[in-house]
Amino acid sequence: MEPEEKKPKYGDSRTFDPNFKGPIHNRSCTDVLCCLLFILALLAYFAVGLLAWSQGDPRKVIYPTDSRGQFCGQIGTPLEKKPLLFYFNIMKCASPLVLLEFQCPTTQICVEKCPERFLTLKKAILNKEHMQYFSQFCKEGVDTTMFLCFCRKSNIVVEARQVAMRIFEDYTQSWHWILLGLVIAMVLSLLFIILLRFLAGVMVWVMIILVILVIGYGIFHCYMQYAALKGQPGSDVTIKDLGLQTDFSIYLQIQQTWLAFMIILCIVEVVILLLLIFLRKRILIAIALIKEASKAVGHVMSSLFYPVLTFALVSVVIAYWAVTAVFLSTSSEPVYKVFNTTECEYSRQTCKPETFNRTNISAQCPDAECLFAFYGGETYYHKYLILFQFYNLFLFFWCVNFVTALGQVTLAGAFASYYWAFKKPDDIPAFPIFSSLGRALRYHTGSLAFGSLILSIIQVIRVILEYLEQKLKVAENRVAKFFLTCLKCCFWCLEKCIRFLNRNAYIMIAIYGKNFCTSAKDAFFLLMRNIVRVAVLDKVTDFLLFLGKLLIVGIVGECRACVYASGKNISRLFHCRVCFSLQTVVFGTYLIAHGFFSVYAMCVDTLFLCFLEDLERNDGSAERPYFMSQNLLSTLKKPNEKVKTAWTTE
């Protein structure tokens, strides 16, 4: 009896198919159930939005509301002359709880104007005029001789308002310079992608040499420090004898620390040199693929403008989420309860201020008052309001991830059409971006919804963990905090892995048109069969694109700074509003560069998977010629019988 043939661990390699010419056109709908689920979820999302807009109180958006539910500055109310809202501790507003509850967890009171001086209770008691000024920023009924209200925090509000006015003034004066800086960023991003076609090899090797030189200098510096400490008192103490010290500089005073640093750097240097020796061919392949990606982007120029559509769709999703969240948070009603100092059977029961004096509660409990407790309600809508906010947040993540997935599938389909065109650019289909987008929406909405759903669930779990961490901040349970930190770390890693897997699954969907699970499995097995090439290409590409972003942001930021400083005192650069305008240019430049380079990164990943498929399907013979470019063939030193006729038009 013959032994059963053992199956490969990561699946069988692709076999030759004479009919395969790139992205398959005859395909069917995939993951239909998930598509229907996504449509139903969107319809429910619209229903939640309509419900929130019908129940929300727009006055809470227009007028600030204090902690007692009263509107600041509303005409016809006792607070008509107090239009501003004062936060006792505005820093507490920077909390994950605000995402769900949309209420800042700190005391808020309406004031006529913001504080203009710094006072503490200790200083105010010594001066009657100071105490009178001090008391207007305390809660109603608070004894200022016993409690301290936080005027110090109010200075933040005053300064923030002044800064906002200066920022607005700067925007009105320099908007054309900001726009010019963003246009320059677009041009530089495009030029960098074009230059990668010619200078990718030089940039990669310069990068590698610089890393080796930096580590070499680190080894030399550690040795010099080790030698300088020789013979000095106390420098021969071991790290074990020194024990755990909170001041890290103490460790730098002993020889053993620098010896350890030197040994670690030597090991890293040796490992890098060995990797360069054994992986030099794979580095050359990575460089060739990066050059090929620049060529592909040049042939599919419309791909560079696709991020504009992604940005527009994401902006719509963010706007809908924000408006719905605001209306949900303002749709609750003020709840009043009975408060008293003596024993009363009605204590903490809900009440209505309009009819409170006509009830028997005031007769049975003379000291009882009907006061504002919180925002809420007694209806089913108000009881499940937190669930509506949670659903709003979950659909926000799902929709954003779906838009991102749609962009990745669209770009992958267009660049795969480029790679599998035997005669480039003659065989590249017309309007590859529009064709790929149409296939994605018509056949694979369910698969995109499936992949984005998995990622959204993980992201919501991370938000819940952040919520729990905020709740546990006051607790002293170190074990719970430790496990919570471990869970946060695990789900962060899981999200990164799922993002990577989804990205490659979408590429396989764009090429073969299969469902999400099959595509994810095929992509994973293909990458695992070429894991070393994957690691090298991923790191080389990431570093090159990071270098490009840094270079473009630096150039545009420096030019903007020079415009500010030209003919002016250099200290003007450090003025708050100017700095913020400069930061706007830098941030906008980074977003533009990231948009261009995300297209480029998707192109590299798509061409890489196609390249691996090409190596498995074909062998370079007349019957099974390679589809890869002449540059890649030369790098691999592989023959191709039809290469002379195939690439003459390139």
Short mmCIF file of N, CA, C and O in Angstrom, two decimals, residues 36 62 135 177 242 248 342 366 378 384 439 458 469 476 491 509 559 572 621 631:
data_model
loop_
_atom_site.label_atom_id
_atom_site.label_comp_id
_atom_site.label_asym_id
_atom_site.label_seq_id
_atom_site.Cartn_x
_atom_site.Cartn_y
_atom_site.Cartn_z
N LEU A 36 -26.71 41.82 2.09
CA LEU A 36 -28.05 42.13 2.59
C LEU A 36 -28.01 42.66 4.02
O LEU A 36 -28.74 43.59 4.38
N ILE A 62 -27.19 75.19 19.77
CA ILE A 62 -26.98 76.63 19.61
C ILE A 62 -26.54 77.27 20.93
O ILE A 62 -25.60 78.05 20.99
N SER A 135 -16.77 84.70 43.76
CA SER A 135 -17.99 83.93 44.00
C SER A 135 -18.85 83.74 42.75
O SER A 135 -19.66 82.82 42.69
N TRP A 177 -1.85 81.46 0.84
CA TRP A 177 -0.54 80.81 1.03
C TRP A 177 -0.72 79.36 1.45
O TRP A 177 0.06 78.48 1.05
N LEU A 242 23.38 47.16 41.51
CA LEU A 242 22.74 48.47 41.55
C LEU A 242 21.23 48.35 41.78
O LEU A 242 20.63 49.19 42.46
N PHE A 248 17.34 56.87 35.36
CA PHE A 248 18.09 56.08 34.39
C PHE A 248 19.53 56.56 34.23
O PHE A 248 20.41 55.79 33.86
N THR A 342 -33.79 66.16 55.42
CA THR A 342 -34.35 65.30 56.46
C THR A 342 -34.96 64.05 55.82
O THR A 342 -35.06 63.94 54.60
N PRO A 366 -41.25 69.55 54.32
CA PRO A 366 -41.15 71.00 54.12
C PRO A 366 -39.83 71.46 53.49
O PRO A 366 -39.80 72.47 52.79
N GLU A 378 -37.95 58.85 30.69
CA GLU A 378 -38.60 57.64 31.17
C GLU A 378 -39.16 56.79 30.03
O GLU A 378 -39.63 55.69 30.27
N TYR A 384 -33.04 53.43 26.00
CA TYR A 384 -32.10 52.75 25.10
C TYR A 384 -31.27 53.75 24.30
O TYR A 384 -30.71 53.40 23.25
N ARG A 439 -16.92 46.71 -11.17
CA ARG A 439 -16.91 45.29 -10.76
C ARG A 439 -17.04 45.16 -9.25
O ARG A 439 -17.76 44.29 -8.75
N ILE A 458 -13.57 44.56 15.88
CA ILE A 458 -12.33 44.69 16.66
C ILE A 458 -12.15 46.13 17.14
O ILE A 458 -11.76 46.38 18.29
N GLU A 469 -11.12 51.36 30.75
CA GLU A 469 -9.91 51.90 31.37
C GLU A 469 -10.19 53.24 32.05
O GLU A 469 -9.67 53.50 33.14
N GLU A 476 -8.20 50.85 42.48
CA GLU A 476 -6.86 50.46 42.90
C GLU A 476 -6.58 48.99 42.58
O GLU A 476 -5.63 48.42 43.10
N PHE A 491 -5.60 43.27 21.22
CA PHE A 491 -6.54 43.70 20.19
C PHE A 491 -5.91 44.72 19.25
O PHE A 491 -6.31 44.82 18.09
N ILE A 509 -9.61 39.34 -4.40
CA ILE A 509 -11.00 39.52 -4.85
C ILE A 509 -11.03 40.28 -6.17
O ILE A 509 -11.77 39.94 -7.10
N CYS A 559 9.43 75.97 3.31
CA CYS A 559 9.06 77.07 2.40
C CYS A 559 8.04 77.99 3.05
O CYS A 559 8.13 79.22 2.94
N ARG A 572 8.60 86.18 14.78
CA ARG A 572 7.21 86.08 14.33
C ARG A 572 6.83 84.62 14.07
O ARG A 572 5.66 84.25 14.16
N SER A 621 8.79 29.72 -20.71
CA SER A 621 8.87 29.01 -21.99
C SER A 621 7.93 29.66 -23.00
O SER A 621 7.14 30.55 -22.66
N ASN A 631 12.54 44.40 -16.76
CA ASN A 631 13.37 44.78 -15.61
C ASN A 631 13.35 43.70 -14.54
O ASN A 631 14.38 43.32 -13.98
#
